[in-house]
Short mmCIF file of C-alpha atoms in Angstrom, two decimals:
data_model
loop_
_atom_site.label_atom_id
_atom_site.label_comp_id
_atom_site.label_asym_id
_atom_site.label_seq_id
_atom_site.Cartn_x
_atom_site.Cartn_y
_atom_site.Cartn_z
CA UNK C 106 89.20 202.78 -97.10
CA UNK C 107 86.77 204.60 -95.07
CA UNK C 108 83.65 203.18 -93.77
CA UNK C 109 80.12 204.13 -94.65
CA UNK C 110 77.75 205.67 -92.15
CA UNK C 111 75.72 202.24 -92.55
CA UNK C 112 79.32 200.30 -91.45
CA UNK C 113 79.97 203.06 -88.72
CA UNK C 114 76.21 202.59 -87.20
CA UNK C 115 76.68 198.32 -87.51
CA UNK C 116 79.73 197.87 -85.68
CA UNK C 117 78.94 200.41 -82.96
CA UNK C 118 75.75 200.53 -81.80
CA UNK C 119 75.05 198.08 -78.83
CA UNK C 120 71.41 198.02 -77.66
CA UNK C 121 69.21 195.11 -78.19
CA UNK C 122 68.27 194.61 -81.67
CA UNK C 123 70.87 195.95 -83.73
CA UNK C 124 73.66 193.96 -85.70
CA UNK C 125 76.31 194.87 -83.54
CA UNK C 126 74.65 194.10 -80.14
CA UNK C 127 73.19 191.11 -80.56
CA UNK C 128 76.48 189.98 -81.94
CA UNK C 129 78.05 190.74 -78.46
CA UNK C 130 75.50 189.42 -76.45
CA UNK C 131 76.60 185.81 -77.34
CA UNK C 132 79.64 186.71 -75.00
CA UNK C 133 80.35 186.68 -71.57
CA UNK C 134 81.26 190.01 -70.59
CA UNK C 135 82.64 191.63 -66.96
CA UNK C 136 80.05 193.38 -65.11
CA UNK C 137 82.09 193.81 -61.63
CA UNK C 138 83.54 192.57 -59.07
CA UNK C 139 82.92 190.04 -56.37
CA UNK C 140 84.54 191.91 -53.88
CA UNK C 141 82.25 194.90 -54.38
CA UNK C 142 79.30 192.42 -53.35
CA UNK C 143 78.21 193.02 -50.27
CA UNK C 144 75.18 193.84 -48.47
CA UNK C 145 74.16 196.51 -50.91
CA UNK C 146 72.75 195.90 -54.71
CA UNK C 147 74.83 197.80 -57.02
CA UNK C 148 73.43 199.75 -60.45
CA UNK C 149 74.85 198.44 -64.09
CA UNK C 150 74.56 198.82 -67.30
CA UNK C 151 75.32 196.75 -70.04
CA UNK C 152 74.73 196.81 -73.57
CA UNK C 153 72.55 199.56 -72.99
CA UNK C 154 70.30 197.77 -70.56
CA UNK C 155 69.77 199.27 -66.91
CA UNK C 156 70.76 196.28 -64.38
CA UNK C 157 71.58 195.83 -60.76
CA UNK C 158 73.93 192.82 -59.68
CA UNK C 159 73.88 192.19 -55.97
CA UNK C 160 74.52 188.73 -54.08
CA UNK C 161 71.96 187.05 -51.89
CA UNK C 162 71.87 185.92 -48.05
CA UNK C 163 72.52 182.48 -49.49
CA UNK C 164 76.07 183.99 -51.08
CA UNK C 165 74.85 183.45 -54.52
CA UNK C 166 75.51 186.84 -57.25
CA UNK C 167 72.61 187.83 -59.20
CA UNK C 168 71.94 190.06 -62.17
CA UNK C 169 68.46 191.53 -62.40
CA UNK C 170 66.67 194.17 -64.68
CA UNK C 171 67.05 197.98 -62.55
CA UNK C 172 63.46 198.47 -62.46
CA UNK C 173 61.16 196.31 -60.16
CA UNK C 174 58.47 194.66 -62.32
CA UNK C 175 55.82 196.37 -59.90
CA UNK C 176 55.93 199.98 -60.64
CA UNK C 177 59.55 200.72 -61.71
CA UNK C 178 61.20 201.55 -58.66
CA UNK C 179 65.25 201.03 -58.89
CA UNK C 180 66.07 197.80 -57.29
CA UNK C 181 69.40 199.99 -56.54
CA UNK C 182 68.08 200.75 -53.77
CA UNK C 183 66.67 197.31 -52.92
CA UNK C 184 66.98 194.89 -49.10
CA UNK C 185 69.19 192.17 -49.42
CA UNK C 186 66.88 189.50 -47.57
CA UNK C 187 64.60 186.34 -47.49
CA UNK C 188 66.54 184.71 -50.20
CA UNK C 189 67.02 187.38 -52.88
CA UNK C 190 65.99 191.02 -53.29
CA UNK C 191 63.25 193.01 -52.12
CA UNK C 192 62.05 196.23 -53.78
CA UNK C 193 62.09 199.41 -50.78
CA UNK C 194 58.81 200.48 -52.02
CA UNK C 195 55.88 197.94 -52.05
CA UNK C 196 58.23 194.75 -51.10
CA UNK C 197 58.02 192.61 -54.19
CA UNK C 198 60.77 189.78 -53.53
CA UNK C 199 63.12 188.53 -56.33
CA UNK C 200 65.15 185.57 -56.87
CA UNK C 201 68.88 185.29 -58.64
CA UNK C 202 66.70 183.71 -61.40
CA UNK C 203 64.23 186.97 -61.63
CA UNK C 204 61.59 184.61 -59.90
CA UNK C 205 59.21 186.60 -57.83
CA UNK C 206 59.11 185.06 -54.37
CA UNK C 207 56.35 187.13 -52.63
CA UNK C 208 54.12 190.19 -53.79
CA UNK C 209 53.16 191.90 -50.43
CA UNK C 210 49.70 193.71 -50.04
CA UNK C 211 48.02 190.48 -52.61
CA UNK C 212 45.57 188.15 -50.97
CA UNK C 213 46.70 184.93 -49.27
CA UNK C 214 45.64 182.94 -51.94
CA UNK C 215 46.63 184.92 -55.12
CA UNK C 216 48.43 183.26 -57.81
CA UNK C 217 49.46 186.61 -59.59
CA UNK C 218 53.29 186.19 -58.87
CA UNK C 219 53.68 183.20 -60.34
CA UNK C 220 52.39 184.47 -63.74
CA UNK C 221 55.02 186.87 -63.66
CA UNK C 222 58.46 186.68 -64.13
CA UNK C 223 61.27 189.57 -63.80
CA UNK C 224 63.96 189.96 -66.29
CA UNK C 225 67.61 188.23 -65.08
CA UNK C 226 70.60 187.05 -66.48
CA UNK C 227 73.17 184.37 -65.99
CA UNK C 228 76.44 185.47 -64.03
CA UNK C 229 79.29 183.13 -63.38
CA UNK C 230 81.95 184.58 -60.86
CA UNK C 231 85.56 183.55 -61.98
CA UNK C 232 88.95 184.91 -60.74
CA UNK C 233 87.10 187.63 -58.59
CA UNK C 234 85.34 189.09 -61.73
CA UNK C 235 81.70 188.69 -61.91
CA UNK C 236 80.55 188.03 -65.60
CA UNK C 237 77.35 188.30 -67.03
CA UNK C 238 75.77 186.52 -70.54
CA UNK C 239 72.86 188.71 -71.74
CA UNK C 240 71.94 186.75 -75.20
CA UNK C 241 69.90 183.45 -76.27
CA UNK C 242 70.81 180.05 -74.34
CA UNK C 243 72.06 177.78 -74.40
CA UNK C 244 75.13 180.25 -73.03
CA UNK C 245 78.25 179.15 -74.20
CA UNK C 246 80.98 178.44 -71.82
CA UNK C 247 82.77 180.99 -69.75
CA UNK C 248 86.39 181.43 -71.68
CA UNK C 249 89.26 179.72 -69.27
CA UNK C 250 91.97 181.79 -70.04
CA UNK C 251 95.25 181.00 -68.08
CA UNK C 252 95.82 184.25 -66.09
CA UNK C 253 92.15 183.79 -64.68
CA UNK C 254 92.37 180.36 -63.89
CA UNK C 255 95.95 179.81 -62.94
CA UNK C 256 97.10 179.07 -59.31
CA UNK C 257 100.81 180.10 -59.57
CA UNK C 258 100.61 183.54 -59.04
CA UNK C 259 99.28 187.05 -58.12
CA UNK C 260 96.33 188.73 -59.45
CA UNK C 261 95.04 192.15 -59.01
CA UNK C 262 91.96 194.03 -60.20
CA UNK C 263 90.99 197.14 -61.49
CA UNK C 264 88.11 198.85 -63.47
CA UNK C 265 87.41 202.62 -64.56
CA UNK C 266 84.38 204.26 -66.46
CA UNK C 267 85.85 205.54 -69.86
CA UNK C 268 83.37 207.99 -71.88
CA UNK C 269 83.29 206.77 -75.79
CA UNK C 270 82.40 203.92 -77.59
CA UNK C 271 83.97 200.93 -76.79
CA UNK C 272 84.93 200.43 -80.35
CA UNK C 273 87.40 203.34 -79.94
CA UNK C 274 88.67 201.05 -77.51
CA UNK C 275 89.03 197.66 -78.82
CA UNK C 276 90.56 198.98 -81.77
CA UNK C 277 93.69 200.59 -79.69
CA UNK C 278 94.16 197.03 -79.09
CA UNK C 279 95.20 196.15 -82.81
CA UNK C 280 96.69 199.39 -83.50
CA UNK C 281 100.72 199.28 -82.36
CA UNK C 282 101.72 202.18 -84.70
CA UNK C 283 100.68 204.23 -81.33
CA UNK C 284 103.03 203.05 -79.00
CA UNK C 285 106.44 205.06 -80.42
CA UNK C 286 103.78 208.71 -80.47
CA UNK C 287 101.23 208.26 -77.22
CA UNK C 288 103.75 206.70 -75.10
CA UNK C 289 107.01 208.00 -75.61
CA UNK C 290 108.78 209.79 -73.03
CA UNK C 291 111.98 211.45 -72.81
CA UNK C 292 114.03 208.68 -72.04
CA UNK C 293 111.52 206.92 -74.99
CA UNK C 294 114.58 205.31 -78.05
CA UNK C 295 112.73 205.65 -81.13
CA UNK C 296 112.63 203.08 -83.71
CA UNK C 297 112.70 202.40 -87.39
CA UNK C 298 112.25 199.79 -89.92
CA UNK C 299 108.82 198.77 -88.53
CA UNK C 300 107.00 195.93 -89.79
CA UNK C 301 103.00 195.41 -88.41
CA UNK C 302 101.58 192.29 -89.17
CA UNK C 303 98.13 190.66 -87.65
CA UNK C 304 97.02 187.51 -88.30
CA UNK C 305 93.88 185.86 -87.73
CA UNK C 306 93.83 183.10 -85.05
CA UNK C 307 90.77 181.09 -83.84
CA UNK C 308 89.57 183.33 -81.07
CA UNK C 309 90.62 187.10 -83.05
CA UNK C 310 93.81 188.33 -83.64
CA UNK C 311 97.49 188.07 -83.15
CA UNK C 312 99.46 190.79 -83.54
CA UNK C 313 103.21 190.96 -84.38
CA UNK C 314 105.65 194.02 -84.22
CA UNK C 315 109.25 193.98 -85.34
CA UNK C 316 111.15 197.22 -85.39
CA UNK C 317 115.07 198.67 -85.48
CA UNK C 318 116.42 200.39 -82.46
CA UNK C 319 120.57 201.38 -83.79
CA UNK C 320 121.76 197.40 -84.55
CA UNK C 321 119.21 195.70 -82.39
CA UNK C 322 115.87 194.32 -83.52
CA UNK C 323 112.85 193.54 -81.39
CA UNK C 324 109.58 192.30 -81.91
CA UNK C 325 106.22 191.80 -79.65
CA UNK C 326 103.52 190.01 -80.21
CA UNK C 327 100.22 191.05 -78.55
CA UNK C 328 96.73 189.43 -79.05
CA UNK C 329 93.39 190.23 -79.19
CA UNK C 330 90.68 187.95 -77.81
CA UNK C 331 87.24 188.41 -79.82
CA UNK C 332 84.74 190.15 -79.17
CA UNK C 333 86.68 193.60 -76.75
CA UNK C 334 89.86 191.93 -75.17
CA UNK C 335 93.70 192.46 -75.40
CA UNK C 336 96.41 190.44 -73.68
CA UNK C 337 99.61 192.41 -73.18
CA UNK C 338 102.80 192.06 -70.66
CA UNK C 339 104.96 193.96 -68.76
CA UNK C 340 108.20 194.30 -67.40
CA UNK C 341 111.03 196.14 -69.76
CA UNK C 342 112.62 199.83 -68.28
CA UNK C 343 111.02 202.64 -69.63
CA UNK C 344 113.65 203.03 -71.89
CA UNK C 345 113.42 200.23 -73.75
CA UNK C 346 112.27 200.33 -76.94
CA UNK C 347 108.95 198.59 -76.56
CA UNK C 348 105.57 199.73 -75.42
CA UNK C 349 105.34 196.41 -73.42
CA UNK C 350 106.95 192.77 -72.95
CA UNK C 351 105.72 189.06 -71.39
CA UNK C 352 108.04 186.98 -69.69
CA UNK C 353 108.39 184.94 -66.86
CA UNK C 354 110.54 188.26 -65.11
CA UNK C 355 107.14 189.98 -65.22
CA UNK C 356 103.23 190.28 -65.64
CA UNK C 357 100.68 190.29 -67.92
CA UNK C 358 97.76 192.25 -68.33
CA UNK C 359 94.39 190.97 -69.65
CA UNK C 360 91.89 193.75 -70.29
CA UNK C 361 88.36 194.11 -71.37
CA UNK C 362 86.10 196.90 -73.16
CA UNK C 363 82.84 196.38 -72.25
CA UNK C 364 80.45 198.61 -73.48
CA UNK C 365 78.04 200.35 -71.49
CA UNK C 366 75.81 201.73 -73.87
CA UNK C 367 76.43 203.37 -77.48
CA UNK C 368 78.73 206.16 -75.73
CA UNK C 369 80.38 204.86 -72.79
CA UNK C 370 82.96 201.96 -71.48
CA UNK C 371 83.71 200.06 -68.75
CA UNK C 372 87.59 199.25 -68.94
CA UNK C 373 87.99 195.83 -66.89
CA UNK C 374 92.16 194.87 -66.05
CA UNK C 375 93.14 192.01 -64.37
CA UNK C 376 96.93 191.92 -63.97
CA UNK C 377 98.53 188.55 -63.27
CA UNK C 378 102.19 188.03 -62.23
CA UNK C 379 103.84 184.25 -61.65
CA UNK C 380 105.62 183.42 -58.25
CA UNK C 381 108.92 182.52 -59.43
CA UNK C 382 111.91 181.23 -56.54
CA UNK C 383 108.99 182.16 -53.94
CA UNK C 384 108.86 185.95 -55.55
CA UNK C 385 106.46 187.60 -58.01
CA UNK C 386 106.60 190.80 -59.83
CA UNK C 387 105.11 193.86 -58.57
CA UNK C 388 101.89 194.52 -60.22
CA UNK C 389 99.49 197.51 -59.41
CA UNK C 390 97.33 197.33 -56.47
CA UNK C 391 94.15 195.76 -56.07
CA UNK C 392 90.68 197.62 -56.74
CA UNK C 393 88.28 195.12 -56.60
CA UNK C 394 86.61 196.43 -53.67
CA UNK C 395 86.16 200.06 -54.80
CA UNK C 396 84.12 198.24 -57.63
CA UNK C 397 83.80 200.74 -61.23
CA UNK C 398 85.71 204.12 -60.87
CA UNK C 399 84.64 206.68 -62.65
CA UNK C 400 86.86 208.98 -64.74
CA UNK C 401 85.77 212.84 -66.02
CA UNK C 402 85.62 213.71 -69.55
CA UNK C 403 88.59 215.67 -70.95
CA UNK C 404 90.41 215.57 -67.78
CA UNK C 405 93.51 213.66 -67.70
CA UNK C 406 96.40 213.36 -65.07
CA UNK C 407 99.94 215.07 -66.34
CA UNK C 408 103.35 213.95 -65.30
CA UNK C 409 105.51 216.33 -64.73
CA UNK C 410 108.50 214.57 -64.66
CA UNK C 411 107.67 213.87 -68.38
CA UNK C 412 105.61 216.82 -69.52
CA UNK C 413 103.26 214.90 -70.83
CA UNK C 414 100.15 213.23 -69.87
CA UNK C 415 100.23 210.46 -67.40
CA UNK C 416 100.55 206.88 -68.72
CA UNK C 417 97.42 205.60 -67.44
CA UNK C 418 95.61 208.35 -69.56
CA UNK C 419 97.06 208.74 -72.39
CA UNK C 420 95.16 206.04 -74.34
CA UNK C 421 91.85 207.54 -72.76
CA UNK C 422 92.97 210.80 -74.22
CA UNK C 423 93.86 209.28 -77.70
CA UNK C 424 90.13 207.86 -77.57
CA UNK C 425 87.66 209.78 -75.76
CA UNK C 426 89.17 213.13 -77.83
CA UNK C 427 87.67 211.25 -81.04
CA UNK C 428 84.37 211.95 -80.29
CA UNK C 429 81.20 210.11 -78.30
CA UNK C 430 81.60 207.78 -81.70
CA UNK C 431 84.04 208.61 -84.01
CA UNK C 432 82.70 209.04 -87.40
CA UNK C 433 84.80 206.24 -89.48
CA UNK C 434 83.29 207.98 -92.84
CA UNK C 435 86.30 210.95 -92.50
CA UNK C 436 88.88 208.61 -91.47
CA UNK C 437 92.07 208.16 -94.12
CA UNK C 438 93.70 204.28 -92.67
CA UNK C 439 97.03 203.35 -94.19
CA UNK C 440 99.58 200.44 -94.25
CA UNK C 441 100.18 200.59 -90.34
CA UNK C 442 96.26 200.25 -89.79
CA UNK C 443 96.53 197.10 -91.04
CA UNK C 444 95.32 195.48 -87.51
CA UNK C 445 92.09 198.16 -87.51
CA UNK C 446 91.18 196.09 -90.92
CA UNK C 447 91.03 193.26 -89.98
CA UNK C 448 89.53 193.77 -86.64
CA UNK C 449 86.72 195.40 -88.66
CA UNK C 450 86.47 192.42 -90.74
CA UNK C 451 86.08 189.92 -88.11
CA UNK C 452 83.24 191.74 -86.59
CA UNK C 453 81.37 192.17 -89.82
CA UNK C 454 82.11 188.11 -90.39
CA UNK C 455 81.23 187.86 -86.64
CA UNK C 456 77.55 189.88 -87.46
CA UNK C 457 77.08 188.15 -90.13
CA UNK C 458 77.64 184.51 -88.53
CA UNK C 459 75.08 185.46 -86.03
CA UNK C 460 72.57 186.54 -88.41
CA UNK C 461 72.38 183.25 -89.71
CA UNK C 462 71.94 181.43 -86.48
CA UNK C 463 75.99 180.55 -85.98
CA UNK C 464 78.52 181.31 -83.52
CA UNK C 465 80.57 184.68 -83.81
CA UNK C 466 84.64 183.62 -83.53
CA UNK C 467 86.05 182.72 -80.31
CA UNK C 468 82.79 180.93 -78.75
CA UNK C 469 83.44 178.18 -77.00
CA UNK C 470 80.92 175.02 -76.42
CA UNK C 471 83.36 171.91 -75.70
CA UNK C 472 84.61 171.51 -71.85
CA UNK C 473 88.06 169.30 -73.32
CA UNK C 474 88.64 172.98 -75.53
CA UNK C 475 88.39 175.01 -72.14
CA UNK C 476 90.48 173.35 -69.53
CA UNK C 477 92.65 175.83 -69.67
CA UNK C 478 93.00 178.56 -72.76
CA UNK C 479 96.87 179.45 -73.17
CA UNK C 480 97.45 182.67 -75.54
CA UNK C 481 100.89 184.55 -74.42
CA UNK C 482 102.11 187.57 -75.61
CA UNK C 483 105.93 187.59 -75.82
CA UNK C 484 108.98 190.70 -76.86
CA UNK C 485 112.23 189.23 -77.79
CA UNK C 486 115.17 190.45 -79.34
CA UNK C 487 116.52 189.54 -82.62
CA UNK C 488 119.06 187.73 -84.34
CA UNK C 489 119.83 190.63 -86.75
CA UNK C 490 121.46 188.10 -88.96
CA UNK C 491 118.17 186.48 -89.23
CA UNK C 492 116.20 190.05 -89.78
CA UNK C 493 115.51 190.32 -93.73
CA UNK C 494 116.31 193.93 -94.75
CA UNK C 495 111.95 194.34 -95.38
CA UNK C 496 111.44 194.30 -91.69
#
């Protein structure tokens, strides 16, 4: 079934007030990087809200409203100095904690800046990501999930600029019916028999895939971690008949959709590959220090080799080509959306919780439940004895 315009509206607008947003700001959410820190502020936006996140002579990473509380100048263009960040046009100092430190040009004795205070947020720096919390406190905690927190292996960072909604996004995540059309290439063995399931699981969704390939059966299992995450692994040839695999011979990939504003994304990947014998798998170079690429709109990279689009933009092609926000009213979802469903669901029971004052799913608040947060997404082959004929 289609969604109404009202649904549409709910679960993707993001700015500061409306269902959907304040339902994500209870989150944590990626904002950049720590290498990209350095002795320049640098210009965000999150949730629709203009921000600049710099880090202090004291080393400490701050997120402040863009626009200095004296006359709007960007703080973009801000000094790093004295213990926080100084506006370039009349000098107003600001603390990490949007505390205004001095007010140049006001008499000696003037009491003005501390009646004051600038708009900031909490940031917590984990892994090399830098993530922000723009809702009510108290905050909950910071999600501990093993590939940001583990010290047996590689990691490697990346983040890109993609020009729809995010929900576009997040709901490629739950949708696996894509892999055997977006992704195939000409070495690509299609499948049959395929059986989509998704299951809800205390933090959003888990997603399992079983499918025929001649005699053999296969099945992944992906998740997706409330409110814009997906957890995936790599390491199968490219002609194997899965989209993507987990296991120890290989890496995982935990990405975020973060939205920018009602139209446009900030795709967050952090790959993370075990050292196994003294060796670990070759994942994609680190980006960290170029901080958020951008990408252009309805330009994508084309293999040759394949005669197709290039695998890093094919998904971005899938999406962005539905529109600035698709309109979920002319839509027509069948059996294999089944993941799309209940995504929607859980962010309409997510809404909903936080209109009444409770926490949306996956929030955490006990420090025993986030030592460490273990969710792995596995592909395996099957017993085909063991395969009933309905998958």
């Amino acid at each position: 079934m289609a969604l109404s315009r009202e649904e549409n509206e709910m679960l993707t607008r993001v700015g500061k007030g409306t269902p959907g947003g304040e339902m994500l700001r209870r989150y944590w959410h990626p904002v950049g990087f720590a290498n990209e820190l350095k002795n320049r502020p640098v210009k965000r936006r999150l949730l629709g809200e203009d921000l600049v996140l710099f880090r202090d002579d004291k080393g400490r990473a701050g997120l402040l409203g863009l626009y200095c509380t004296h006359r709007g100048t960007s703080l973009e263009f801000g000094h790093v100095e004295d213990g926080g960040l100084r506006c370039c046009y009349h000098g107003w100092l600001y603390d990490v904690s949007g505390k205004i430190l001095e007010t140049p040009g006001e008499p000696a004795d003037s009491t003005f800046y501390q009646r004051v205070r600038h708009p900031a947020y909490k940031v917590q720096e984990l892994a090399g990501i830098v993530f922000a919390y723009l809702g009510p406190d108290p905050a909950p905690l910071l999600p501990r999930y093993d590939v940001l927190v583990r010290d047996d292996g590689v990691r490697s960072l990346a983040a890109r600029i993609v020009h729809c909604n995010f929900l576009q996004m997040v709901e490629n995540s739950v949708d696996q019916h894509h892999f055997k059309w977006l992704h195939r290439t000409p070495k690509t063995r299609f499948w049959k028999d395929e059986k989509l399931t998704s299951d809800p699981t205390e933090f959003g969704i888990r997603d399992t895939f079983t499918r025929r390939v001649g005699d053999e059966y296969f099945r992944t299992i992906s998740l997706f971690l409330m409110p814009n995450m997906n957890k995936v692994g790599y390491h199968l040839p490219e002609d194997h008949p899965a989209a993507f695999a987990a296991t120890h011979e290989g890496y995982e990939a935990l990405r975020w959709r973060v939205p920018i504003d009602d139209t446009n994304t900030m795709h967050f990947t952090l790959y993370f590959s075990p050292i196994i014998d003294g060796t670990a798998a070759k994942i994609p170079p680190d980006q960290s220090d170029k901080g958020l690429l951008d990408s252009v709109h309805g330009k994508y990279r084309w293999d040759e080799e394949t005669g197709w689009i290039a695998r890093g933009d094919q998904d971005r092609c899938a999406q962005e080509s539905q529109g600035a926000i698709f309109d979920r009213t002319q839509e027509h979802l069948g059996v294999s959306d089944e993941g799309v469903i209940l995504l929607r669901k859980m962010f309409k029971q997510s809404i909903e919780a936080v209109q009444r004052g409770e926490d949306p799913v996956g929030i955490i608040r006990d420090p025993v439940k986030n030592e460490i947060l273990r969710w792995s997404p596995a592909e395996f082959k099957l017993d085909p004895s063991k395969v009933s004929h309905a998958e």
